[in-house]
Protein backbone atom coordinates (compact mmCIF):
# COMPACT_ATOMS: atom_id res chain seq x y z
CA UNK A 1 0.00 0.00 0.00
CA UNK A 2 1.34 3.49 -0.72
CA UNK A 3 0.64 4.77 2.81
CA UNK A 4 3.72 5.84 4.83
CA UNK A 5 3.29 5.95 8.64
CA UNK A 6 4.36 9.25 10.17
CA UNK A 7 4.44 11.30 13.34
CA UNK A 8 1.53 13.73 13.67
CA UNK A 9 2.42 17.02 11.94
CA UNK A 10 0.75 19.13 14.65
CA UNK A 11 2.25 20.13 17.98
CA UNK A 12 1.49 17.40 20.47
CA UNK A 13 2.70 17.06 24.05
CA UNK A 14 4.83 13.91 24.27
CA UNK A 15 4.91 13.34 20.50
CA UNK A 16 8.43 11.92 20.95
CA UNK A 17 9.86 10.99 24.35
CA UNK A 18 12.87 8.96 25.49
CA UNK A 19 10.92 5.66 25.24
CA UNK A 20 7.78 6.35 23.15
CA UNK A 21 6.47 8.17 20.10
CA UNK A 22 3.07 8.96 18.62
CA UNK A 23 1.93 7.93 15.14
CA UNK A 24 -1.00 9.13 13.10
CA UNK A 25 -3.78 6.55 13.09
CA UNK A 26 -4.00 4.96 9.61
CA UNK A 27 -7.63 5.78 8.76
CA UNK A 28 -9.09 4.51 5.45
CA UNK A 29 -5.81 2.80 4.50
CA UNK A 30 -7.08 -0.79 4.55
CA UNK A 31 -10.62 -0.24 3.23
CA UNK A 32 -11.11 -2.45 0.17
CA UNK A 33 -8.23 -4.78 1.10
CA UNK A 34 -9.60 -6.38 4.26
CA UNK A 35 -12.22 -8.78 5.51
CA UNK A 36 -14.01 -8.04 8.82
CA UNK A 37 -12.03 -10.79 10.59
CA UNK A 38 -8.62 -9.37 9.61
CA UNK A 39 -6.29 -7.59 12.01
CA UNK A 40 -3.75 -4.82 11.59
CA UNK A 41 -0.36 -5.01 13.30
CA UNK A 42 2.36 -2.44 13.71
CA UNK A 43 5.86 -3.68 12.92
CA UNK A 44 8.61 -1.79 14.77
CA UNK A 45 12.24 -2.21 13.77
CA UNK A 46 15.54 -0.51 14.30
CA UNK A 47 16.07 1.55 11.14
CA UNK A 48 19.13 -0.45 10.13
CA UNK A 49 17.17 -3.73 10.53
CA UNK A 50 13.96 -2.83 8.67
CA UNK A 51 15.21 -4.20 5.33
CA UNK A 52 15.83 -7.59 6.95
CA UNK A 53 12.33 -7.77 8.51
CA UNK A 54 10.22 -10.63 7.17
CA UNK A 55 6.45 -10.62 7.52
CA UNK A 56 5.28 -13.50 9.72
CA UNK A 57 3.15 -16.16 8.03
CA UNK A 58 0.79 -16.53 11.00
CA UNK A 59 -0.03 -14.99 14.37
CA UNK A 60 2.14 -17.64 16.04
CA UNK A 61 5.17 -16.35 14.11
CA UNK A 62 4.76 -12.70 15.15
CA UNK A 63 8.02 -11.40 16.66
CA UNK A 64 7.46 -10.38 20.29
CA UNK A 65 8.59 -7.27 22.16
CA UNK A 66 10.89 -9.32 24.37
CA UNK A 67 12.88 -10.33 21.25
CA UNK A 68 13.65 -6.73 20.22
CA UNK A 69 17.24 -6.65 21.57
CA UNK A 70 18.25 -9.72 19.54
CA UNK A 71 15.79 -9.81 16.60
CA UNK A 72 16.02 -6.00 16.13
CA UNK A 73 12.25 -5.86 15.45
CA UNK A 74 8.88 -6.81 16.91
CA UNK A 75 5.16 -6.44 16.20
CA UNK A 76 2.58 -4.81 18.41
CA UNK A 77 -0.78 -3.00 18.58
CA UNK A 78 -2.83 -5.83 17.07
CA UNK A 79 -6.13 -4.16 16.18
CA UNK A 80 -9.30 -5.23 14.39
CA UNK A 81 -9.29 -3.74 10.89
CA UNK A 82 -12.67 -2.08 11.56
CA UNK A 83 -10.95 0.28 14.03
CA UNK A 84 -9.09 1.88 11.11
CA UNK A 85 -12.03 2.19 8.71
CA UNK A 86 -12.99 5.62 7.40
CA UNK A 87 -16.04 5.79 9.66
CA UNK A 88 -14.46 4.42 12.85
CA UNK A 89 -14.26 6.83 15.78
CA UNK A 90 -11.08 6.79 17.78
CA UNK A 91 -8.06 8.73 18.91
CA UNK A 92 -6.17 10.48 16.11
CA UNK A 93 -2.84 9.03 17.26
CA UNK A 94 -1.35 5.73 18.41
CA UNK A 95 1.31 5.62 21.15
CA UNK A 96 4.22 3.28 20.40
CA UNK A 97 6.09 2.05 23.49
CA UNK A 98 3.47 3.05 26.07
CA UNK A 99 2.97 -0.20 28.03
CA UNK A 100 5.41 -0.41 30.96
CA UNK A 101 4.00 -3.80 32.07
CA UNK A 102 5.71 -5.46 29.08
CA UNK A 103 8.88 -5.98 31.07
CA UNK A 104 7.12 -8.54 33.27
CA UNK A 105 8.88 -11.86 32.53
CA UNK A 106 5.68 -13.94 32.36
CA UNK A 107 3.88 -11.75 29.83
CA UNK A 108 3.43 -13.55 26.50
CA UNK A 109 0.86 -11.55 24.52
CA UNK A 110 1.93 -9.01 21.89
CA UNK A 111 3.20 -6.11 23.91
CA UNK A 112 3.72 -2.40 23.26
CA UNK A 113 6.64 -1.89 25.63
CA UNK A 114 8.97 1.08 26.10
CA UNK A 115 11.61 1.39 23.42
CA UNK A 116 15.03 0.60 24.91
CA UNK A 117 17.23 3.10 23.07
CA UNK A 118 16.98 6.33 21.04
CA UNK A 119 16.88 4.28 17.84
CA UNK A 120 16.28 5.38 15.18
CA UNK A 121 13.23 3.21 14.49
CA UNK A 122 11.08 2.60 11.44
CA UNK A 123 7.50 1.30 11.48
CA UNK A 124 4.96 -0.13 9.06
CA UNK A 125 1.41 -1.46 9.32
CA UNK A 126 0.69 -5.04 8.28
CA UNK A 127 -2.79 -6.36 7.43
CA UNK A 128 -3.09 -10.03 8.40
CA UNK A 129 -5.86 -12.49 7.70
CA UNK A 130 -6.30 -16.02 8.97
CA UNK A 131 -3.98 -17.29 6.20
CA UNK A 132 -1.23 -14.75 6.82
CA UNK A 133 -0.23 -11.31 5.48
CA UNK A 134 -2.58 -9.64 2.99
CA UNK A 135 -1.22 -6.11 2.60
CA UNK A 136 1.36 -3.80 4.13
CA UNK A 137 2.22 -0.13 4.14
CA UNK A 138 5.62 1.28 3.37
CA UNK A 139 8.19 1.77 6.12
CA UNK A 140 8.20 5.15 7.85
CA UNK A 141 11.10 7.54 7.76
CA UNK A 142 13.55 6.92 10.64
CA UNK A 143 12.19 8.11 14.02
CA UNK A 144 14.78 9.18 16.58
CA UNK A 145 13.73 9.33 20.24
CA UNK A 146 14.77 12.07 22.65
CA UNK A 147 17.84 11.64 24.80
CA UNK A 148 18.59 13.22 28.15
CA UNK A 149 21.36 15.80 28.40
CA UNK A 150 24.57 14.61 29.97
CA UNK A 151 25.09 16.07 33.46
CA UNK A 152 28.51 17.33 32.35
CA UNK A 153 26.87 19.42 29.62
CA UNK A 154 24.78 21.43 32.11
CA UNK A 155 26.21 24.90 32.79
CA UNK A 156 26.72 25.23 36.56
CA UNK A 157 26.83 29.04 36.28
CA UNK A 158 23.21 29.37 35.14
CA UNK A 159 21.69 29.16 38.66
CA UNK A 160 23.86 32.13 39.76
CA UNK A 161 22.20 34.33 37.16
CA UNK A 162 18.94 33.94 39.07
CA UNK A 163 20.39 35.34 42.34
CA UNK A 164 19.71 38.93 41.22
CA UNK A 165 16.05 38.04 40.85
CA UNK A 166 16.00 36.67 44.41
CA UNK A 167 17.57 39.88 45.78
CA UNK A 168 15.08 42.09 43.94
CA UNK A 169 12.14 39.94 45.07
CA UNK A 170 13.37 40.10 48.69
CA UNK A 171 13.65 43.90 48.56
CA UNK A 172 10.18 44.25 47.05
CA UNK A 173 8.70 41.91 49.67
CA UNK A 174 10.36 43.91 52.46
CA UNK A 175 9.05 47.17 51.01
CA UNK A 176 5.58 45.63 50.78
CA UNK A 177 5.75 44.63 54.46
CA UNK A 178 6.91 48.13 55.47
CA UNK A 179 4.08 49.72 53.43
CA UNK A 180 1.52 47.36 54.98
CA UNK A 181 2.79 48.24 58.49
CA UNK A 182 2.56 51.95 57.71
CA UNK A 183 -1.04 51.62 56.46
CA UNK A 184 -2.05 49.62 59.53
CA UNK A 185 -0.31 52.16 61.80
CA UNK A 186 -2.15 55.05 60.12
CA UNK A 187 -5.48 53.32 60.51
CA UNK A 188 -4.85 52.37 64.13
PDB file of C-alpha atoms in Angstrom, residues 12-187:
ATOM      1  CA  UNK A  12       1.492  17.405  20.474  1.00  0.00           C
ATOM      2  CA  UNK A  13       2.696  17.062  24.046  1.00  0.00           C
ATOM      3  CA  UNK A  14       4.830  13.907  24.269  1.00  0.00           C
ATOM      4  CA  UNK A  15       4.913  13.339  20.499  1.00  0.00           C
ATOM      5  CA  UNK A  16       8.427  11.922  20.947  1.00  0.00           C
ATOM      6  CA  UNK A  17       9.863  10.986  24.352  1.00  0.00           C
ATOM      7  CA  UNK A  18      12.875   8.961  25.493  1.00  0.00           C
ATOM      8  CA  UNK A  19      10.919   5.657  25.242  1.00  0.00           C
ATOM      9  CA  UNK A  20       7.783   6.353  23.145  1.00  0.00           C
ATOM     10  CA  UNK A  21       6.471   8.171  20.098  1.00  0.00           C
ATOM     11  CA  UNK A  22       3.074   8.960  18.620  1.00  0.00           C
ATOM     12  CA  UNK A  23       1.927   7.928  15.143  1.00  0.00           C
ATOM     13  CA  UNK A  24      -0.995   9.129  13.103  1.00  0.00           C
ATOM     14  CA  UNK A  25      -3.782   6.546  13.091  1.00  0.00           C
ATOM     15  CA  UNK A  26      -4.000   4.964   9.611  1.00  0.00           C
ATOM     16  CA  UNK A  27      -7.634   5.782   8.760  1.00  0.00           C
ATOM     17  CA  UNK A  28      -9.092   4.507   5.450  1.00  0.00           C
ATOM     18  CA  UNK A  29      -5.809   2.801   4.496  1.00  0.00           C
ATOM     19  CA  UNK A  30      -7.080  -0.792   4.552  1.00  0.00           C
ATOM     20  CA  UNK A  31     -10.619  -0.244   3.232  1.00  0.00           C
ATOM     21  CA  UNK A  32     -11.108  -2.448   0.174  1.00  0.00           C
ATOM     22  CA  UNK A  33      -8.234  -4.778   1.101  1.00  0.00           C
ATOM     23  CA  UNK A  34      -9.596  -6.378   4.262  1.00  0.00           C
ATOM     24  CA  UNK A  35     -12.224  -8.784   5.515  1.00  0.00           C
ATOM     25  CA  UNK A  36     -14.008  -8.040   8.816  1.00  0.00           C
ATOM     26  CA  UNK A  37     -12.031 -10.790  10.594  1.00  0.00           C
ATOM     27  CA  UNK A  38      -8.618  -9.371   9.614  1.00  0.00           C
ATOM     28  CA  UNK A  39      -6.288  -7.585  12.012  1.00  0.00           C
ATOM     29  CA  UNK A  40      -3.753  -4.816  11.588  1.00  0.00           C
ATOM     30  CA  UNK A  41      -0.364  -5.013  13.296  1.00  0.00           C
ATOM     31  CA  UNK A  42       2.364  -2.441  13.706  1.00  0.00           C
ATOM     32  CA  UNK A  43       5.860  -3.677  12.917  1.00  0.00           C
ATOM     33  CA  UNK A  44       8.607  -1.785  14.769  1.00  0.00           C
ATOM     34  CA  UNK A  45      12.244  -2.212  13.774  1.00  0.00           C
ATOM     35  CA  UNK A  46      15.543  -0.510  14.296  1.00  0.00           C
ATOM     36  CA  UNK A  47      16.066   1.549  11.136  1.00  0.00           C
ATOM     37  CA  UNK A  48      19.126  -0.455  10.132  1.00  0.00           C
ATOM     38  CA  UNK A  49      17.171  -3.727  10.525  1.00  0.00           C
ATOM     39  CA  UNK A  50      13.959  -2.832   8.674  1.00  0.00           C
ATOM     40  CA  UNK A  51      15.209  -4.201   5.327  1.00  0.00           C
ATOM     41  CA  UNK A  52      15.827  -7.592   6.950  1.00  0.00           C
ATOM     42  CA  UNK A  53      12.329  -7.766   8.508  1.00  0.00           C
ATOM     43  CA  UNK A  54      10.224 -10.630   7.166  1.00  0.00           C
ATOM     44  CA  UNK A  55       6.445 -10.620   7.515  1.00  0.00           C
ATOM     45  CA  UNK A  56       5.277 -13.496   9.723  1.00  0.00           C
ATOM     46  CA  UNK A  57       3.154 -16.164   8.030  1.00  0.00           C
ATOM     47  CA  UNK A  58       0.787 -16.532  11.004  1.00  0.00           C
ATOM     48  CA  UNK A  59      -0.026 -14.985  14.365  1.00  0.00           C
ATOM     49  CA  UNK A  60       2.139 -17.645  16.043  1.00  0.00           C
ATOM     50  CA  UNK A  61       5.173 -16.347  14.114  1.00  0.00           C
ATOM     51  CA  UNK A  62       4.755 -12.704  15.152  1.00  0.00           C
ATOM     52  CA  UNK A  63       8.022 -11.402  16.661  1.00  0.00           C
ATOM     53  CA  UNK A  64       7.462 -10.384  20.292  1.00  0.00           C
ATOM     54  CA  UNK A  65       8.587  -7.272  22.162  1.00  0.00           C
ATOM     55  CA  UNK A  66      10.889  -9.317  24.375  1.00  0.00           C
ATOM     56  CA  UNK A  67      12.880 -10.329  21.251  1.00  0.00           C
ATOM     57  CA  UNK A  68      13.651  -6.731  20.220  1.00  0.00           C
ATOM     58  CA  UNK A  69      17.238  -6.648  21.570  1.00  0.00           C
ATOM     59  CA  UNK A  70      18.246  -9.718  19.544  1.00  0.00           C
ATOM     60  CA  UNK A  71      15.795  -9.809  16.605  1.00  0.00           C
ATOM     61  CA  UNK A  72      16.020  -5.995  16.130  1.00  0.00           C
ATOM     62  CA  UNK A  73      12.250  -5.855  15.451  1.00  0.00           C
ATOM     63  CA  UNK A  74       8.881  -6.809  16.909  1.00  0.00           C
ATOM     64  CA  UNK A  75       5.160  -6.444  16.201  1.00  0.00           C
ATOM     65  CA  UNK A  76       2.579  -4.811  18.409  1.00  0.00           C
ATOM     66  CA  UNK A  77      -0.777  -2.997  18.578  1.00  0.00           C
ATOM     67  CA  UNK A  78      -2.826  -5.828  17.072  1.00  0.00           C
ATOM     68  CA  UNK A  79      -6.132  -4.155  16.177  1.00  0.00           C
ATOM     69  CA  UNK A  80      -9.299  -5.229  14.388  1.00  0.00           C
ATOM     70  CA  UNK A  81      -9.292  -3.738  10.893  1.00  0.00           C
ATOM     71  CA  UNK A  82     -12.669  -2.082  11.560  1.00  0.00           C
ATOM     72  CA  UNK A  83     -10.947   0.284  14.028  1.00  0.00           C
ATOM     73  CA  UNK A  84      -9.095   1.881  11.106  1.00  0.00           C
ATOM     74  CA  UNK A  85     -12.031   2.191   8.707  1.00  0.00           C
ATOM     75  CA  UNK A  86     -12.993   5.619   7.401  1.00  0.00           C
ATOM     76  CA  UNK A  87     -16.042   5.788   9.663  1.00  0.00           C
ATOM     77  CA  UNK A  88     -14.456   4.422  12.849  1.00  0.00           C
ATOM     78  CA  UNK A  89     -14.259   6.828  15.781  1.00  0.00           C
ATOM     79  CA  UNK A  90     -11.082   6.787  17.778  1.00  0.00           C
ATOM     80  CA  UNK A  91      -8.063   8.731  18.911  1.00  0.00           C
ATOM     81  CA  UNK A  92      -6.166  10.484  16.112  1.00  0.00           C
ATOM     82  CA  UNK A  93      -2.837   9.025  17.265  1.00  0.00           C
ATOM     83  CA  UNK A  94      -1.351   5.727  18.413  1.00  0.00           C
ATOM     84  CA  UNK A  95       1.310   5.620  21.153  1.00  0.00           C
ATOM     85  CA  UNK A  96       4.215   3.277  20.405  1.00  0.00           C
ATOM     86  CA  UNK A  97       6.090   2.047  23.491  1.00  0.00           C
ATOM     87  CA  UNK A  98       3.471   3.051  26.066  1.00  0.00           C
ATOM     88  CA  UNK A  99       2.970  -0.196  28.035  1.00  0.00           C
ATOM     89  CA  UNK A 100       5.411  -0.409  30.959  1.00  0.00           C
ATOM     90  CA  UNK A 101       3.996  -3.800  32.073  1.00  0.00           C
ATOM     91  CA  UNK A 102       5.712  -5.458  29.080  1.00  0.00           C
ATOM     92  CA  UNK A 103       8.879  -5.982  31.067  1.00  0.00           C
ATOM     93  CA  UNK A 104       7.121  -8.542  33.273  1.00  0.00           C
ATOM     94  CA  UNK A 105       8.884 -11.856  32.531  1.00  0.00           C
ATOM     95  CA  UNK A 106       5.684 -13.937  32.356  1.00  0.00           C
ATOM     96  CA  UNK A 107       3.881 -11.745  29.831  1.00  0.00           C
ATOM     97  CA  UNK A 108       3.430 -13.550  26.498  1.00  0.00           C
ATOM     98  CA  UNK A 109       0.860 -11.553  24.519  1.00  0.00           C
ATOM     99  CA  UNK A 110       1.931  -9.011  21.894  1.00  0.00           C
ATOM    100  CA  UNK A 111       3.198  -6.105  23.909  1.00  0.00           C
ATOM    101  CA  UNK A 112       3.719  -2.398  23.262  1.00  0.00           C
ATOM    102  CA  UNK A 113       6.640  -1.886  25.632  1.00  0.00           C
ATOM    103  CA  UNK A 114       8.974   1.081  26.103  1.00  0.00           C
ATOM    104  CA  UNK A 115      11.615   1.385  23.424  1.00  0.00           C
ATOM    105  CA  UNK A 116      15.026   0.601  24.910  1.00  0.00           C
ATOM    106  CA  UNK A 117      17.230   3.097  23.065  1.00  0.00           C
ATOM    107  CA  UNK A 118      16.976   6.326  21.040  1.00  0.00           C
ATOM    108  CA  UNK A 119      16.883   4.284  17.839  1.00  0.00           C
ATOM    109  CA  UNK A 120      16.280   5.383  15.176  1.00  0.00           C
ATOM    110  CA  UNK A 121      13.232   3.207  14.494  1.00  0.00           C
ATOM    111  CA  UNK A 122      11.078   2.597  11.440  1.00  0.00           C
ATOM    112  CA  UNK A 123       7.497   1.302  11.481  1.00  0.00           C
ATOM    113  CA  UNK A 124       4.961  -0.129   9.055  1.00  0.00           C
ATOM    114  CA  UNK A 125       1.406  -1.458   9.320  1.00  0.00           C
ATOM    115  CA  UNK A 126       0.687  -5.039   8.279  1.00  0.00           C
ATOM    116  CA  UNK A 127      -2.786  -6.360   7.435  1.00  0.00           C
ATOM    117  CA  UNK A 128      -3.087 -10.027   8.400  1.00  0.00           C
ATOM    118  CA  UNK A 129      -5.859 -12.493   7.699  1.00  0.00           C
ATOM    119  CA  UNK A 130      -6.302 -16.023   8.973  1.00  0.00           C
ATOM    120  CA  UNK A 131      -3.984 -17.285   6.199  1.00  0.00           C
ATOM    121  CA  UNK A 132      -1.226 -14.751   6.817  1.00  0.00           C
ATOM    122  CA  UNK A 133      -0.231 -11.308   5.476  1.00  0.00           C
ATOM    123  CA  UNK A 134      -2.582  -9.644   2.987  1.00  0.00           C
ATOM    124  CA  UNK A 135      -1.223  -6.112   2.603  1.00  0.00           C
ATOM    125  CA  UNK A 136       1.361  -3.801   4.127  1.00  0.00           C
ATOM    126  CA  UNK A 137       2.222  -0.126   4.143  1.00  0.00           C
ATOM    127  CA  UNK A 138       5.618   1.285   3.367  1.00  0.00           C
ATOM    128  CA  UNK A 139       8.189   1.774   6.122  1.00  0.00           C
ATOM    129  CA  UNK A 140       8.200   5.146   7.848  1.00  0.00           C
ATOM    130  CA  UNK A 141      11.098   7.541   7.760  1.00  0.00           C
ATOM    131  CA  UNK A 142      13.553   6.922  10.645  1.00  0.00           C
ATOM    132  CA  UNK A 143      12.193   8.111  14.018  1.00  0.00           C
ATOM    133  CA  UNK A 144      14.778   9.176  16.583  1.00  0.00           C
ATOM    134  CA  UNK A 145      13.733   9.333  20.242  1.00  0.00           C
ATOM    135  CA  UNK A 146      14.773  12.067  22.651  1.00  0.00           C
ATOM    136  CA  UNK A 147      17.841  11.639  24.804  1.00  0.00           C
ATOM    137  CA  UNK A 148      18.586  13.222  28.154  1.00  0.00           C
ATOM    138  CA  UNK A 149      21.358  15.796  28.395  1.00  0.00           C
ATOM    139  CA  UNK A 150      24.570  14.606  29.970  1.00  0.00           C
ATOM    140  CA  UNK A 151      25.095  16.066  33.463  1.00  0.00           C
ATOM    141  CA  UNK A 152      28.510  17.326  32.346  1.00  0.00           C
ATOM    142  CA  UNK A 153      26.868  19.417  29.619  1.00  0.00           C
ATOM    143  CA  UNK A 154      24.780  21.430  32.106  1.00  0.00           C
ATOM    144  CA  UNK A 155      26.208  24.902  32.790  1.00  0.00           C
ATOM    145  CA  UNK A 156      26.717  25.231  36.560  1.00  0.00           C
ATOM    146  CA  UNK A 157      26.826  29.041  36.282  1.00  0.00           C
ATOM    147  CA  UNK A 158      23.213  29.372  35.144  1.00  0.00           C
ATOM    148  CA  UNK A 159      21.686  29.161  38.664  1.00  0.00           C
ATOM    149  CA  UNK A 160      23.865  32.128  39.762  1.00  0.00           C
ATOM    150  CA  UNK A 161      22.204  34.325  37.157  1.00  0.00           C
ATOM    151  CA  UNK A 162      18.941  33.940  39.068  1.00  0.00           C
ATOM    152  CA  UNK A 163      20.392  35.342  42.342  1.00  0.00           C
ATOM    153  CA  UNK A 164      19.712  38.932  41.224  1.00  0.00           C
ATOM    154  CA  UNK A 165      16.046  38.042  40.853  1.00  0.00           C
ATOM    155  CA  UNK A 166      15.999  36.666  44.411  1.00  0.00           C
ATOM    156  CA  UNK A 167      17.567  39.882  45.784  1.00  0.00           C
ATOM    157  CA  UNK A 168      15.079  42.093  43.938  1.00  0.00           C
ATOM    158  CA  UNK A 169      12.138  39.936  45.075  1.00  0.00           C
ATOM    159  CA  UNK A 170      13.366  40.104  48.694  1.00  0.00           C
ATOM    160  CA  UNK A 171      13.651  43.904  48.565  1.00  0.00           C
ATOM    161  CA  UNK A 172      10.181  44.247  47.049  1.00  0.00           C
ATOM    162  CA  UNK A 173       8.705  41.908  49.666  1.00  0.00           C
ATOM    163  CA  UNK A 174      10.357  43.915  52.457  1.00  0.00           C
ATOM    164  CA  UNK A 175       9.050  47.175  51.011  1.00  0.00           C
ATOM    165  CA  UNK A 176       5.584  45.625  50.784  1.00  0.00           C
ATOM    166  CA  UNK A 177       5.752  44.631  54.463  1.00  0.00           C
ATOM    167  CA  UNK A 178       6.908  48.134  55.469  1.00  0.00           C
ATOM    168  CA  UNK A 179       4.077  49.721  53.431  1.00  0.00           C
ATOM    169  CA  UNK A 180       1.517  47.357  54.984  1.00  0.00           C
ATOM    170  CA  UNK A 181       2.786  48.245  58.490  1.00  0.00           C
ATOM    171  CA  UNK A 182       2.559  51.946  57.714  1.00  0.00           C
ATOM    172  CA  UNK A 183      -1.041  51.622  56.458  1.00  0.00           C
ATOM    173  CA  UNK A 184      -2.047  49.624  59.535  1.00  0.00           C
ATOM    174  CA  UNK A 185      -0.307  52.157  61.803  1.00  0.00           C
ATOM    175  CA  UNK A 186      -2.146  55.049  60.115  1.00  0.00           C
ATOM    176  CA  UNK A 187      -5.482  53.325  60.509  1.00  0.00           C
TER     177      UNK A 187
END
